[in-house]
């Protein structure tokens, strides 16, 4: 009798990814992990049961919860099913090497396909294409002008929450002035028709306080000849720009140009990934993300209209260790950097993360490293983190690397977050600082901070000190809405750190740090129970506008894809719909809605076939202006569409222009005015309050305001009055430096100053919208005191005032030179309007610049 085997099946049965791991099928090494965590098994099981055919799927695996093994197991399972090549992509080469090491440790075949394709091993490349091994690569190997990877069935994208930084930025040309001044000048010349001669001169000269900080938006498609010049200029650039340009050249007309003194960025807001055959033709794309969010961040970053989110199936998220947050800027003594250096000195080992340039970040690491402690940078860890992780001491400084750094256990116990990472690239800087659209960046910013804070707590038993250094990031954590958007565990840690940093003696801070790092009975009995108390009250709340942004993301993606193909009318219709959906978010999304409306108007103008469509385009631009209100004054800098009526000035701007024109027609003493301008700028660099107050009043007068120092105690230091249109009171705290919190009495004093000014003028109340400004470098307010501020009280730094003074000096230098040659009164007023607008000195623009930081929460 012959032996018989199993009945042959037409469809072979494969174990699930989880069973593949548990069954012993994988030839795991002795260094492999002991087993899957509960939540990892849940994620893999949920995928196998419900999402094998989902084209775009995002899996939520929070920081420190282990994304790599579930991602690799799914990739290996799909590979074994012989459905086609499988690719696993990471943001950097260093991470790709880490993933390869993990795959081999866990018994999964993988080959590294990084760097130039010319250097890939032919045998390994063939094995990946034949489905014999997982191809492990970087985002840049997928998102380039001519990807050489095999067409894949599945692409797994690790650290997908960082997609914008590694996908959106790849679809564009970025020129940094200090790295390549020649290329900057070539492109600047091509864009010169959009700029006044004076602004062009400032961009080409030495940096001054006003010119070098501002980002401008240009849309070359409005002017066909300018677009042709830009295309020709970009075509002359050499590597690496020529490859970057190839990514966007076919859709250059849809691209935004972001121009600043420091650099130029040319890109579409949402990347045209539909053009990338490797990415768009894959049967499935899986995004491994620390956070899924609800604001459409993944869709915008990867240019996909719909990404299905699969939240962590477990009700209780895995704990990723314990963090002790320290806020040196809040501690007593006023030496935040010195205190940070002392904290680092407790172990002489720390990771420093910043969005500053590479050079500045590595210099910060050197500053914080004590005598005899080595400072390391990007080049030292290019091949991996082992050189730092295994070193007994060292301070590693990395720029814009908030993801993919695993330093668990004893590898590193201190991470320093240097500054708020909200402007990685000029597009982000424009959205945040000019378009009042920071709500669109909120999810991205929060993720970077959370990721950075978790670099040294990769498992439930890890613990690390997180030093939050800098007034901007300290101010970020002072806002209740920002803290409440965090997971409850992290909220509790932040609250505990805040309470134990505020006004605390530096010696006590160091003692607390040492107690925490010892992690013995003293911490368990004296610290852990207090963190638990904060945890009981912590509830996560979605950030304002997130739902509206999530609802609009698919429509925005479709709009940008249509625009990249120059299907202008259809693109405009989609963006108008997106603006409607975004508008549901109310005031929180107002700035972003204004940007969408403006772009939809420009696109409709580009595709208009008749006067009806052109009139509709102009109406959309007017709607954008109305949506942005006084804020978002970038719109004043944009050229008008052909046939559009000149947008009338706000009443406050009319008053200022008329006052300045009248002053120019009066008994001018140019030398005296020049001396006053110099005196003003010098005064606004001083700490002495009396001198500073005088500088403020001179500044107000040069802005066309009736400026004075009101008499009496408790009065503002300078009042700027533009008739009955709008007023501004300025309370200067020039003697305050960035350490510590703004005192409560300063807030209460500012609350009353506009009403006192109204009483002086026998009016019941000040004009609607009038702001009260506190000028101080203490830009952080205690969350307990912030609600005491009136809704119209704002904080502005001395640096902003100096930038404004620089712009005012430039405006008046030009006016003093040019006004005498303009005989007609109306022509003079038009010229004054033009020069003031160009340099952000109309009252509406000044208010925009000084009211970026409202004190009262939720404003």
PDB file of C-alpha atoms in Angstrom, residues 593-812:
ATOM      1  CA  UNK A 593      -8.745  78.667   4.800  1.00  0.00           C
ATOM      2  CA  UNK A 594      -7.557  82.057   3.536  1.00  0.00           C
ATOM      3  CA  UNK A 595      -4.527  80.411   1.920  1.00  0.00           C
ATOM      4  CA  UNK A 596      -6.678  77.765   0.215  1.00  0.00           C
ATOM      5  CA  UNK A 597      -9.094  80.385  -1.107  1.00  0.00           C
ATOM      6  CA  UNK A 598      -6.288  82.519  -2.496  1.00  0.00           C
ATOM      7  CA  UNK A 599      -4.667  79.578  -4.295  1.00  0.00           C
ATOM      8  CA  UNK A 600      -8.033  78.473  -5.682  1.00  0.00           C
ATOM      9  CA  UNK A 601      -8.520  81.975  -7.070  1.00  0.00           C
ATOM     10  CA  UNK A 602      -5.098  82.002  -8.736  1.00  0.00           C
ATOM     11  CA  UNK A 603      -5.652  78.536 -10.221  1.00  0.00           C
ATOM     12  CA  UNK A 604      -9.059  79.515 -11.598  1.00  0.00           C
ATOM     13  CA  UNK A 605      -7.469  82.616 -13.140  1.00  0.00           C
ATOM     14  CA  UNK A 606      -4.819  80.451 -14.811  1.00  0.00           C
ATOM     15  CA  UNK A 607      -7.448  78.179 -16.353  1.00  0.00           C
ATOM     16  CA  UNK A 608     -10.174  80.758 -17.025  1.00  0.00           C
ATOM     17  CA  UNK A 609     -11.810  80.538 -20.452  1.00  0.00           C
ATOM     18  CA  UNK A 610     -14.062  83.568 -20.187  1.00  0.00           C
ATOM     19  CA  UNK A 611     -14.675  86.722 -18.191  1.00  0.00           C
ATOM     20  CA  UNK A 612     -17.168  84.957 -15.924  1.00  0.00           C
ATOM     21  CA  UNK A 613     -14.461  82.618 -14.666  1.00  0.00           C
ATOM     22  CA  UNK A 614     -11.954  85.465 -14.351  1.00  0.00           C
ATOM     23  CA  UNK A 615     -14.440  87.463 -12.291  1.00  0.00           C
ATOM     24  CA  UNK A 616     -15.001  84.418 -10.083  1.00  0.00           C
ATOM     25  CA  UNK A 617     -11.221  84.112  -9.609  1.00  0.00           C
ATOM     26  CA  UNK A 618     -11.004  87.718  -8.427  1.00  0.00           C
ATOM     27  CA  UNK A 619     -13.936  87.106  -6.073  1.00  0.00           C
ATOM     28  CA  UNK A 620     -12.084  84.157  -4.515  1.00  0.00           C
ATOM     29  CA  UNK A 621      -9.074  86.362  -3.843  1.00  0.00           C
ATOM     30  CA  UNK A 622     -11.353  88.889  -2.139  1.00  0.00           C
ATOM     31  CA  UNK A 623     -12.812  86.058  -0.048  1.00  0.00           C
ATOM     32  CA  UNK A 624      -9.277  85.055   0.941  1.00  0.00           C
ATOM     33  CA  UNK A 625      -8.612  88.579   2.171  1.00  0.00           C
ATOM     34  CA  UNK A 626     -11.864  88.565   4.148  1.00  0.00           C
ATOM     35  CA  UNK A 627     -11.112  85.139   5.616  1.00  0.00           C
ATOM     36  CA  UNK A 628      -7.678  86.240   6.785  1.00  0.00           C
ATOM     37  CA  UNK A 629      -8.999  89.465   8.348  1.00  0.00           C
ATOM     38  CA  UNK A 630      -6.279  91.752   9.724  1.00  0.00           C
ATOM     39  CA  UNK A 631      -3.947  88.818  10.278  1.00  0.00           C
ATOM     40  CA  UNK A 632      -2.397  86.970   7.356  1.00  0.00           C
ATOM     41  CA  UNK A 633      -1.100  90.212   5.876  1.00  0.00           C
ATOM     42  CA  UNK A 634       1.051  88.214   3.441  1.00  0.00           C
ATOM     43  CA  UNK A 635      -1.874  88.749   1.058  1.00  0.00           C
ATOM     44  CA  UNK A 636      -1.003  92.449   0.805  1.00  0.00           C
ATOM     45  CA  UNK A 637       2.331  91.431  -0.725  1.00  0.00           C
ATOM     46  CA  UNK A 638       0.773  89.304  -3.476  1.00  0.00           C
ATOM     47  CA  UNK A 639       0.314  90.788  -6.960  1.00  0.00           C
ATOM     48  CA  UNK A 640      -3.240  91.519  -8.023  1.00  0.00           C
ATOM     49  CA  UNK A 641      -4.857  89.380 -10.672  1.00  0.00           C
ATOM     50  CA  UNK A 642      -5.290  91.166 -14.017  1.00  0.00           C
ATOM     51  CA  UNK A 643      -8.491  93.150 -14.067  1.00  0.00           C
ATOM     52  CA  UNK A 644      -8.841  93.161 -10.314  1.00  0.00           C
ATOM     53  CA  UNK A 645      -9.748  96.354  -8.554  1.00  0.00           C
ATOM     54  CA  UNK A 646      -7.179  97.535  -6.080  1.00  0.00           C
ATOM     55  CA  UNK A 647      -8.022  96.165  -2.653  1.00  0.00           C
ATOM     56  CA  UNK A 648      -8.957  99.153  -0.503  1.00  0.00           C
ATOM     57  CA  UNK A 649      -6.760  99.796   2.509  1.00  0.00           C
ATOM     58  CA  UNK A 650      -8.064  99.197   5.995  1.00  0.00           C
ATOM     59  CA  UNK A 651      -9.028 102.465   7.672  1.00  0.00           C
ATOM     60  CA  UNK A 652      -6.038 102.295  10.038  1.00  0.00           C
ATOM     61  CA  UNK A 653      -3.709 101.961   7.032  1.00  0.00           C
ATOM     62  CA  UNK A 654      -5.337 104.913   5.262  1.00  0.00           C
ATOM     63  CA  UNK A 655      -4.730 107.083   8.343  1.00  0.00           C
ATOM     64  CA  UNK A 656      -1.080 106.043   8.509  1.00  0.00           C
ATOM     65  CA  UNK A 657      -0.413 106.588   4.805  1.00  0.00           C
ATOM     66  CA  UNK A 658      -2.036 110.030   4.878  1.00  0.00           C
ATOM     67  CA  UNK A 659      -0.094 111.026   7.994  1.00  0.00           C
ATOM     68  CA  UNK A 660       3.229 109.982   6.499  1.00  0.00           C
ATOM     69  CA  UNK A 661       2.482 111.652   3.166  1.00  0.00           C
ATOM     70  CA  UNK A 662       1.591 114.868   5.016  1.00  0.00           C
ATOM     71  CA  UNK A 663       4.824 114.669   7.005  1.00  0.00           C
ATOM     72  CA  UNK A 664       6.793 114.271   3.785  1.00  0.00           C
ATOM     73  CA  UNK A 665       5.054 117.346   2.345  1.00  0.00           C
ATOM     74  CA  UNK A 666       5.808 119.399   5.472  1.00  0.00           C
ATOM     75  CA  UNK A 667       8.946 121.195   6.543  1.00  0.00           C
ATOM     76  CA  UNK A 668      11.247 118.244   6.154  1.00  0.00           C
ATOM     77  CA  UNK A 669      14.656 118.151   7.785  1.00  0.00           C
ATOM     78  CA  UNK A 670      16.081 114.913   6.323  1.00  0.00           C
ATOM     79  CA  UNK A 671      19.229 114.995   8.443  1.00  0.00           C
ATOM     80  CA  UNK A 672      17.188 115.364  11.628  1.00  0.00           C
ATOM     81  CA  UNK A 673      14.876 112.518  10.620  1.00  0.00           C
ATOM     82  CA  UNK A 674      17.866 110.311   9.842  1.00  0.00           C
ATOM     83  CA  UNK A 675      19.287 111.106  13.277  1.00  0.00           C
ATOM     84  CA  UNK A 676      15.940 110.261  14.873  1.00  0.00           C
ATOM     85  CA  UNK A 677      15.855 106.927  13.063  1.00  0.00           C
ATOM     86  CA  UNK A 678      19.333 106.096  14.301  1.00  0.00           C
ATOM     87  CA  UNK A 679      18.439 107.214  17.822  1.00  0.00           C
ATOM     88  CA  UNK A 680      15.329 105.007  17.699  1.00  0.00           C
ATOM     89  CA  UNK A 681      17.248 101.909  16.646  1.00  0.00           C
ATOM     90  CA  UNK A 682      19.916 102.431  19.280  1.00  0.00           C
ATOM     91  CA  UNK A 683      17.310 103.011  22.008  1.00  0.00           C
ATOM     92  CA  UNK A 684      15.524  99.782  21.134  1.00  0.00           C
ATOM     93  CA  UNK A 685      18.665  97.767  21.836  1.00  0.00           C
ATOM     94  CA  UNK A 686      18.955  99.086  25.404  1.00  0.00           C
ATOM     95  CA  UNK A 687      17.819  97.542  28.696  1.00  0.00           C
ATOM     96  CA  UNK A 688      17.256 100.918  30.341  1.00  0.00           C
ATOM     97  CA  UNK A 689      13.484 101.351  30.483  1.00  0.00           C
ATOM     98  CA  UNK A 690      13.430 105.136  30.056  1.00  0.00           C
ATOM     99  CA  UNK A 691      15.619 105.030  26.957  1.00  0.00           C
ATOM    100  CA  UNK A 692      13.644 102.115  25.548  1.00  0.00           C
ATOM    101  CA  UNK A 693      10.309 103.882  26.072  1.00  0.00           C
ATOM    102  CA  UNK A 694      11.547 106.862  24.096  1.00  0.00           C
ATOM    103  CA  UNK A 695      12.572 104.578  21.241  1.00  0.00           C
ATOM    104  CA  UNK A 696       9.097 103.047  21.169  1.00  0.00           C
ATOM    105  CA  UNK A 697       7.388 106.415  20.836  1.00  0.00           C
ATOM    106  CA  UNK A 698       9.692 107.441  17.987  1.00  0.00           C
ATOM    107  CA  UNK A 699       8.935 104.115  16.292  1.00  0.00           C
ATOM    108  CA  UNK A 700       5.180 104.703  16.585  1.00  0.00           C
ATOM    109  CA  UNK A 701       5.472 108.162  15.052  1.00  0.00           C
ATOM    110  CA  UNK A 702       7.376 106.800  12.052  1.00  0.00           C
ATOM    111  CA  UNK A 703       4.525 104.304  11.578  1.00  0.00           C
ATOM    112  CA  UNK A 704       2.087 107.147  11.030  1.00  0.00           C
ATOM    113  CA  UNK A 705       0.586 106.972  14.501  1.00  0.00           C
ATOM    114  CA  UNK A 706      -0.013 109.677  17.033  1.00  0.00           C
ATOM    115  CA  UNK A 707       2.524 108.303  19.500  1.00  0.00           C
ATOM    116  CA  UNK A 708       3.107 109.409  23.086  1.00  0.00           C
ATOM    117  CA  UNK A 709       3.901 108.319  26.634  1.00  0.00           C
ATOM    118  CA  UNK A 710       0.671 108.774  28.663  1.00  0.00           C
ATOM    119  CA  UNK A 711       1.116 110.605  31.938  1.00  0.00           C
ATOM    120  CA  UNK A 712       0.452 109.024  35.297  1.00  0.00           C
ATOM    121  CA  UNK A 713       1.404 105.933  37.261  1.00  0.00           C
ATOM    122  CA  UNK A 714       0.611 102.482  35.912  1.00  0.00           C
ATOM    123  CA  UNK A 715       0.269 103.811  32.368  1.00  0.00           C
ATOM    124  CA  UNK A 716       1.692 102.144  29.271  1.00  0.00           C
ATOM    125  CA  UNK A 717       5.159 103.068  28.092  1.00  0.00           C
ATOM    126  CA  UNK A 718       3.957 104.132  24.655  1.00  0.00           C
ATOM    127  CA  UNK A 719       0.539 104.557  23.055  1.00  0.00           C
ATOM    128  CA  UNK A 720       0.112 104.431  19.287  1.00  0.00           C
ATOM    129  CA  UNK A 721      -3.158 105.927  18.041  1.00  0.00           C
ATOM    130  CA  UNK A 722      -4.379 105.780  14.457  1.00  0.00           C
ATOM    131  CA  UNK A 723      -7.377 108.081  14.778  1.00  0.00           C
ATOM    132  CA  UNK A 724     -10.487 106.189  15.847  1.00  0.00           C
ATOM    133  CA  UNK A 725      -9.612 103.188  13.652  1.00  0.00           C
ATOM    134  CA  UNK A 726      -7.351 101.322  16.048  1.00  0.00           C
ATOM    135  CA  UNK A 727      -5.032 101.921  18.997  1.00  0.00           C
ATOM    136  CA  UNK A 728      -2.143 100.050  20.482  1.00  0.00           C
ATOM    137  CA  UNK A 729      -0.600 100.275  23.937  1.00  0.00           C
ATOM    138  CA  UNK A 730       2.930  99.027  24.433  1.00  0.00           C
ATOM    139  CA  UNK A 731       4.282  98.050  27.835  1.00  0.00           C
ATOM    140  CA  UNK A 732       8.042  97.548  27.652  1.00  0.00           C
ATOM    141  CA  UNK A 733       9.865  95.160  29.961  1.00  0.00           C
ATOM    142  CA  UNK A 734      13.191  95.558  28.213  1.00  0.00           C
ATOM    143  CA  UNK A 735      15.070  94.871  31.426  1.00  0.00           C
ATOM    144  CA  UNK A 736      13.564  91.373  31.650  1.00  0.00           C
ATOM    145  CA  UNK A 737      15.632  88.621  30.123  1.00  0.00           C
ATOM    146  CA  UNK A 738      14.433  85.280  28.812  1.00  0.00           C
ATOM    147  CA  UNK A 739      14.733  83.404  32.105  1.00  0.00           C
ATOM    148  CA  UNK A 740      11.658  82.898  34.241  1.00  0.00           C
ATOM    149  CA  UNK A 741       7.978  83.626  33.720  1.00  0.00           C
ATOM    150  CA  UNK A 742       6.183  86.849  32.949  1.00  0.00           C
ATOM    151  CA  UNK A 743       4.880  88.198  36.282  1.00  0.00           C
ATOM    152  CA  UNK A 744       1.138  88.273  36.891  1.00  0.00           C
ATOM    153  CA  UNK A 745       1.178  91.972  37.740  1.00  0.00           C
ATOM    154  CA  UNK A 746       2.522  92.752  34.221  1.00  0.00           C
ATOM    155  CA  UNK A 747      -0.504  91.015  32.729  1.00  0.00           C
ATOM    156  CA  UNK A 748      -2.958  92.813  35.009  1.00  0.00           C
ATOM    157  CA  UNK A 749      -1.334  96.134  34.247  1.00  0.00           C
ATOM    158  CA  UNK A 750      -1.624  95.569  30.476  1.00  0.00           C
ATOM    159  CA  UNK A 751      -5.305  94.648  30.893  1.00  0.00           C
ATOM    160  CA  UNK A 752      -6.185  98.195  31.958  1.00  0.00           C
ATOM    161  CA  UNK A 753      -4.095 100.325  29.629  1.00  0.00           C
ATOM    162  CA  UNK A 754      -6.419 100.612  26.649  1.00  0.00           C
ATOM    163  CA  UNK A 755      -9.370 101.550  28.885  1.00  0.00           C
ATOM    164  CA  UNK A 756      -7.234 104.224  30.557  1.00  0.00           C
ATOM    165  CA  UNK A 757      -6.335 105.569  27.121  1.00  0.00           C
ATOM    166  CA  UNK A 758     -10.024 105.686  26.209  1.00  0.00           C
ATOM    167  CA  UNK A 759     -10.757 107.640  29.402  1.00  0.00           C
ATOM    168  CA  UNK A 760      -8.030 110.138  28.440  1.00  0.00           C
ATOM    169  CA  UNK A 761      -9.882 110.710  25.187  1.00  0.00           C
ATOM    170  CA  UNK A 762     -13.357 110.843  26.743  1.00  0.00           C
ATOM    171  CA  UNK A 763     -14.447 107.687  24.967  1.00  0.00           C
ATOM    172  CA  UNK A 764     -16.445 104.810  26.431  1.00  0.00           C
ATOM    173  CA  UNK A 765     -14.071 102.186  25.068  1.00  0.00           C
ATOM    174  CA  UNK A 766     -11.131 101.806  22.676  1.00  0.00           C
ATOM    175  CA  UNK A 767     -11.729 100.936  18.996  1.00  0.00           C
ATOM    176  CA  UNK A 768     -12.622  97.302  18.353  1.00  0.00           C
ATOM    177  CA  UNK A 769      -9.619  95.060  17.811  1.00  0.00           C
ATOM    178  CA  UNK A 770      -7.131  97.315  19.584  1.00  0.00           C
ATOM    179  CA  UNK A 771      -4.302  95.243  21.111  1.00  0.00           C
ATOM    180  CA  UNK A 772      -2.228  95.723  24.251  1.00  0.00           C
ATOM    181  CA  UNK A 773       1.355  94.560  23.732  1.00  0.00           C
ATOM    182  CA  UNK A 774       3.824  93.531  26.412  1.00  0.00           C
ATOM    183  CA  UNK A 775       7.371  93.645  25.057  1.00  0.00           C
ATOM    184  CA  UNK A 776       9.530  91.234  26.994  1.00  0.00           C
ATOM    185  CA  UNK A 777      11.957  88.413  26.406  1.00  0.00           C
ATOM    186  CA  UNK A 778      10.097  86.477  29.086  1.00  0.00           C
ATOM    187  CA  UNK A 779       7.849  84.929  26.491  1.00  0.00           C
ATOM    188  CA  UNK A 780       6.462  82.242  28.764  1.00  0.00           C
ATOM    189  CA  UNK A 781       3.459  82.731  31.016  1.00  0.00           C
ATOM    190  CA  UNK A 782       2.515  80.500  33.920  1.00  0.00           C
ATOM    191  CA  UNK A 783      -0.556  78.469  32.860  1.00  0.00           C
ATOM    192  CA  UNK A 784      -2.195  79.448  36.158  1.00  0.00           C
ATOM    193  CA  UNK A 785      -1.841  83.145  35.347  1.00  0.00           C
ATOM    194  CA  UNK A 786      -2.514  83.137  31.593  1.00  0.00           C
ATOM    195  CA  UNK A 787      -6.342  83.077  31.954  1.00  0.00           C
ATOM    196  CA  UNK A 788      -6.110  86.406  33.828  1.00  0.00           C
ATOM    197  CA  UNK A 789      -5.121  88.165  30.597  1.00  0.00           C
ATOM    198  CA  UNK A 790      -7.724  89.937  28.504  1.00  0.00           C
ATOM    199  CA  UNK A 791      -8.229  88.419  25.076  1.00  0.00           C
ATOM    200  CA  UNK A 792      -6.480  91.377  23.426  1.00  0.00           C
ATOM    201  CA  UNK A 793      -3.229  91.189  25.433  1.00  0.00           C
ATOM    202  CA  UNK A 794      -0.184  89.811  23.616  1.00  0.00           C
ATOM    203  CA  UNK A 795       3.497  89.125  24.213  1.00  0.00           C
ATOM    204  CA  UNK A 796       6.168  90.223  21.748  1.00  0.00           C
ATOM    205  CA  UNK A 797       9.938  89.885  22.013  1.00  0.00           C
ATOM    206  CA  UNK A 798      12.454  92.703  21.903  1.00  0.00           C
ATOM    207  CA  UNK A 799      13.831  91.037  18.767  1.00  0.00           C
ATOM    208  CA  UNK A 800      10.523  91.559  16.933  1.00  0.00           C
ATOM    209  CA  UNK A 801      10.606  95.244  17.889  1.00  0.00           C
ATOM    210  CA  UNK A 802      14.174  95.557  16.581  1.00  0.00           C
ATOM    211  CA  UNK A 803      13.160  93.881  13.307  1.00  0.00           C
ATOM    212  CA  UNK A 804      10.270  96.307  12.952  1.00  0.00           C
ATOM    213  CA  UNK A 805      12.572  99.252  13.653  1.00  0.00           C
ATOM    214  CA  UNK A 806      14.921  97.997  10.939  1.00  0.00           C
ATOM    215  CA  UNK A 807      12.084  97.825   8.424  1.00  0.00           C
ATOM    216  CA  UNK A 808      10.855 101.304   9.389  1.00  0.00           C
ATOM    217  CA  UNK A 809      14.351 102.709   8.881  1.00  0.00           C
ATOM    218  CA  UNK A 810      14.487 101.155   5.414  1.00  0.00           C
ATOM    219  CA  UNK A 811      11.053 102.567   4.509  1.00  0.00           C
ATOM    220  CA  UNK A 812      11.964 106.077   5.593  1.00  0.00           C
TER     221      UNK A 812
END
